[in-house]
Coordinates of C-alpha atoms in Angstrom, one line a residue:
Chain A
A1 CA -2.0 -19.0 2.2
Q2 CA -2.6 -15.7 0.5
S3 CA 0.6 -14.0 -0.7
V4 CA 2.0 -11.7 -3.4
S5 CA 5.5 -12.3 -4.7
Q6 CA 7.7 -9.8 -6.4
H7 CA 10.9 -11.7 -7.3
N8 CA 13.0 -8.7 -8.3
H9 CA 14.1 -6.8 -5.3
H10 CA 16.2 -4.2 -7.1
V11 CA 16.3 -3.5 -10.8
I12 CA 18.8 -1.1 -12.4
L13 CA 18.2 0.1 -15.9
S14 CA 19.4 2.7 -18.2
E15 CA 17.1 5.4 -19.6
A16 CA 15.1 4.2 -22.6
A17 CA 15.5 0.5 -21.7
S18 CA 12.3 -1.6 -21.5
L19 CA 11.1 -2.7 -18.1
E20 CA 9.1 -5.7 -16.8
L21 CA 8.6 -6.3 -13.1
G22 CA 7.2 -9.6 -12.1
C23 CA 4.3 -10.2 -9.8
N24 CA 2.7 -13.5 -8.9
Y25 CA 0.0 -14.0 -6.3
S26 CA -1.6 -16.8 -4.5
Y27 CA -5.2 -16.1 -3.6
G28 CA -8.4 -18.2 -3.8
G29 CA -11.3 -16.7 -5.7
T30 CA -11.8 -13.6 -7.8
V31 CA -9.3 -10.8 -7.2
N32 CA -8.6 -7.2 -7.8
L33 CA -5.0 -6.4 -8.8
F34 CA -3.0 -3.2 -8.3
W35 CA 0.4 -1.7 -8.9
Y36 CA 1.4 1.2 -6.6
V37 CA 4.4 3.3 -6.9
Q38 CA 6.3 5.2 -4.2
Y39 CA 8.6 7.9 -5.4
P40 CA 11.5 8.7 -3.0
G41 CA 10.2 10.4 0.1
Q42 CA 6.6 10.3 -1.0
H43 CA 3.6 8.2 -0.2
L44 CA 2.2 5.4 -2.3
Q45 CA 0.1 6.3 -5.5
L46 CA -1.9 4.1 -7.6
L47 CA -0.3 3.3 -11.0
L48 CA -2.9 1.1 -12.5
K49 CA -5.5 -1.5 -11.5
Y50 CA -7.3 -4.5 -12.9
F51 CA -10.9 -5.3 -11.7
S52 CA -12.4 -7.2 -14.7
G53 CA -12.6 -7.2 -18.5
D54 CA -9.6 -6.6 -20.7
P55 CA -6.6 -8.3 -19.0
L56 CA -4.2 -5.7 -20.4
V57 CA -4.6 -2.5 -18.4
K58 CA -3.0 0.8 -19.0
G59 CA -2.0 3.1 -16.2
I60 CA -0.4 6.5 -15.8
K61 CA 3.0 7.5 -17.2
G62 CA 3.1 4.9 -19.9
F63 CA 2.9 1.9 -17.6
E64 CA 0.8 -1.1 -18.4
A65 CA 0.2 -4.5 -16.9
E66 CA -1.2 -7.8 -18.1
F67 CA -3.3 -10.2 -15.9
I68 CA -2.6 -13.8 -16.9
K69 CA -5.1 -15.7 -14.8
S70 CA -3.6 -19.2 -15.7
K71 CA -0.2 -18.0 -14.3
F72 CA -1.5 -16.0 -11.4
S73 CA 0.6 -13.1 -12.7
F74 CA 0.2 -9.4 -13.1
N75 CA 3.5 -8.2 -14.5
L76 CA 4.2 -4.5 -14.9
R77 CA 5.7 -3.2 -18.1
K78 CA 6.9 0.0 -19.7
P79 CA 8.6 0.1 -23.1
S80 CA 11.0 3.0 -22.4
V81 CA 11.9 4.1 -18.9
Q82 CA 12.9 7.5 -17.8
W83 CA 15.1 8.7 -14.9
S84 CA 11.9 10.0 -13.2
D85 CA 10.7 6.4 -13.0
T86 CA 13.1 5.9 -10.2
A87 CA 10.9 4.6 -7.4
E88 CA 9.7 1.6 -5.5
Y89 CA 6.9 -0.4 -7.0
F90 CA 4.4 -2.5 -5.2
C91 CA 2.1 -5.1 -6.5
A92 CA -1.1 -5.8 -4.5
V93 CA -4.1 -8.1 -4.6
M94 CA -7.4 -8.0 -2.8
G95 CA -10.3 -10.4 -3.0
W96 CA -13.9 -9.5 -3.7
S97 CA -15.4 -10.6 -0.4
S98 CA -16.3 -8.0 2.2
A99 CA -13.7 -9.3 4.6
S100 CA -10.9 -9.3 2.2
K101 CA -7.7 -7.6 3.2
I102 CA -5.3 -6.1 0.7
I103 CA -2.0 -7.9 0.4
F104 CA 1.1 -6.1 -0.8
G105 CA 4.2 -7.6 -2.3
S106 CA 7.6 -6.8 -0.8
G107 CA 8.2 -4.2 -3.5
T108 CA 10.7 -3.7 -6.3
R109 CA 13.2 -0.8 -6.1
L110 CA 13.8 0.5 -9.6
S111 CA 16.9 2.6 -10.2
I112 CA 17.3 4.4 -13.6
R113 CA 20.7 5.5 -14.7
P114 CA 20.6 8.9 -16.5
Chain B
D1 CA -2.5 15.4 -2.9
S2 CA -4.5 12.3 -2.3
G3 CA -7.0 14.1 0.0
V4 CA -6.0 11.9 3.0
T5 CA -4.4 13.8 5.8
Q6 CA -2.3 12.4 8.7
T7 CA -1.0 14.1 11.8
P8 CA 1.6 14.5 13.1
K9 CA 4.2 14.3 10.3
H10 CA 7.0 13.3 12.6
L11 CA 6.9 11.9 16.2
I12 CA 9.8 11.2 18.4
T13 CA 9.3 9.5 21.6
A14 CA 10.9 7.1 24.1
T15 CA 10.6 3.4 24.7
G16 CA 7.7 2.4 26.9
Q17 CA 5.6 5.5 25.8
R18 CA 2.2 5.6 24.1
V19 CA 1.4 7.7 21.0
T20 CA -1.6 8.3 18.9
L21 CA -1.6 8.8 15.2
R22 CA -4.5 10.4 13.5
C23 CA -5.9 10.1 9.9
S24 CA -8.6 11.8 8.1
P25 CA -9.9 10.0 5.0
R26 CA -10.9 11.5 1.6
S27 CA -14.3 13.1 1.7
G28 CA -16.9 10.4 1.4
D29 CA -14.6 7.4 1.8
L30 CA -15.9 4.9 4.4
S31 CA -12.9 2.6 4.6
V32 CA -9.7 3.5 6.4
Y33 CA -6.5 1.3 6.3
W34 CA -3.4 1.4 8.5
Y35 CA 0.1 0.4 7.3
Q36 CA 3.5 0.1 8.8
Q37 CA 6.5 0.6 6.5
S38 CA 9.9 -0.2 7.7
L39 CA 13.3 -1.1 6.0
D40 CA 13.3 -4.6 7.3
Q41 CA 9.7 -5.5 7.2
G42 CA 8.6 -3.7 4.1
L43 CA 4.9 -2.5 3.8
Q44 CA 2.8 -4.3 6.3
F45 CA -1.0 -4.1 6.5
L46 CA -2.2 -3.5 10.1
I47 CA -5.9 -3.1 10.1
Q48 CA -9.0 -1.8 8.2
Y49 CA -12.1 -0.1 9.4
Y50 CA -15.2 0.4 7.4
N51 CA -17.8 2.9 8.6
G52 CA -16.7 2.6 12.1
E53 CA -16.3 -1.2 12.3
E54 CA -13.3 -3.2 12.2
R55 CA -13.3 -5.1 8.8
A56 CA -9.9 -6.8 8.4
K57 CA -6.9 -7.4 10.6
G58 CA -3.3 -7.9 9.4
N59 CA 0.0 -8.0 11.3
I60 CA -1.1 -5.8 14.1
L61 CA 0.5 -6.3 17.5
E62 CA -1.5 -6.5 20.6
R63 CA 0.1 -3.3 21.8
F64 CA -1.5 -1.5 18.9
S65 CA -5.1 -0.6 18.5
A66 CA -7.2 1.5 16.3
Q67 CA -10.7 2.9 16.0
Q68 CA -12.7 4.9 13.5
F69 CA -15.0 7.5 14.7
P70 CA -18.5 8.6 13.6
D71 CA -16.9 11.4 11.5
L72 CA -14.9 8.7 9.9
H73 CA -11.5 9.9 11.0
S74 CA -9.3 7.2 12.5
E75 CA -6.8 6.9 15.2
L76 CA -4.0 4.3 15.6
N77 CA -2.7 3.9 19.2
L78 CA 0.7 2.5 19.9
S79 CA 1.5 1.6 23.3
S80 CA 4.5 0.2 25.2
L81 CA 6.7 1.4 22.4
E82 CA 9.9 -0.5 21.5
L83 CA 12.8 0.5 19.3
G84 CA 11.6 -1.7 16.6
D85 CA 8.3 0.2 16.3
S86 CA 10.2 3.0 14.6
A87 CA 8.8 3.2 11.1
L88 CA 6.6 5.2 8.7
Y89 CA 2.9 4.7 9.4
F90 CA 0.6 5.2 6.5
C91 CA -3.1 5.6 6.4
A92 CA -5.1 5.0 3.4
S93 CA -8.8 5.3 2.4
S94 CA -11.1 3.9 -0.2
A95 CA -14.6 4.4 -1.1
I96 CA -15.9 0.9 -1.4
T97 CA -15.0 -2.6 -0.2
G98 CA -15.9 -6.1 -0.8
T99 CA -17.0 -5.8 -4.4
S100 CA -15.4 -5.5 -7.8
G101 CA -13.5 -2.2 -7.6
A102 CA -12.6 -2.6 -4.0
G103 CA -9.1 -2.0 -2.8
E104 CA -8.2 1.1 -4.8
Q105 CA -6.7 3.1 -2.0
F106 CA -5.6 6.7 -1.6
F107 CA -2.6 7.0 0.8
G108 CA -1.8 9.8 3.1
P109 CA 1.7 11.3 3.5
G110 CA 2.5 9.2 6.6
T111 CA 3.7 9.7 10.1
R112 CA 7.4 9.0 10.8
L113 CA 7.7 7.6 14.3
T114 CA 11.1 7.4 15.9
V115 CA 11.4 5.6 19.2
L116 CA 14.5 6.4 21.1

């Protein structure tokens, strides 16, 4: 079955700490991978995306993610978090076929202590 | 501002009623997606339309239906509402689907539905 797993439900960090949020997926075939962010009270926004090519992708606000095909993973990283990074982060996967539906993970809530 | 608009922003109604949520995609986007976000279920994909045709179906209840009109705006109809339908309903749009690059979606601000 197609699925996306985000094992960390709630992560609490202090400012300037490094961040890594896990994302593993189960999906047959070629995929596109995404990380979306939802700031408190706002809608989802695209943080970064992987379609093909270099497996290390850089997104907005200093975030990056690495696609490791052999591990079916697409972990999100940031070397030094800020209080403004407090948000919920969603990993998503979508296949290349025309009938593919996007599948979101359950989300990871990130709380940053000032 | 993502360019996706949704109306109304808030909706309060009673159990058993029917409501219609409206979404206008970004200019030029042919795909529209509907999602339900609640505290207990998280973000659930409901349904996708592409250029007026249903493209993919997710966890959408039979009491719910959607359509996409020739001008590409979409409506989500929720009927026989139950307390558990209270949630935030998001619409998203994307330019292309089914190819490399598909899936990048732009989300609207959402409609908060409260069923009393």
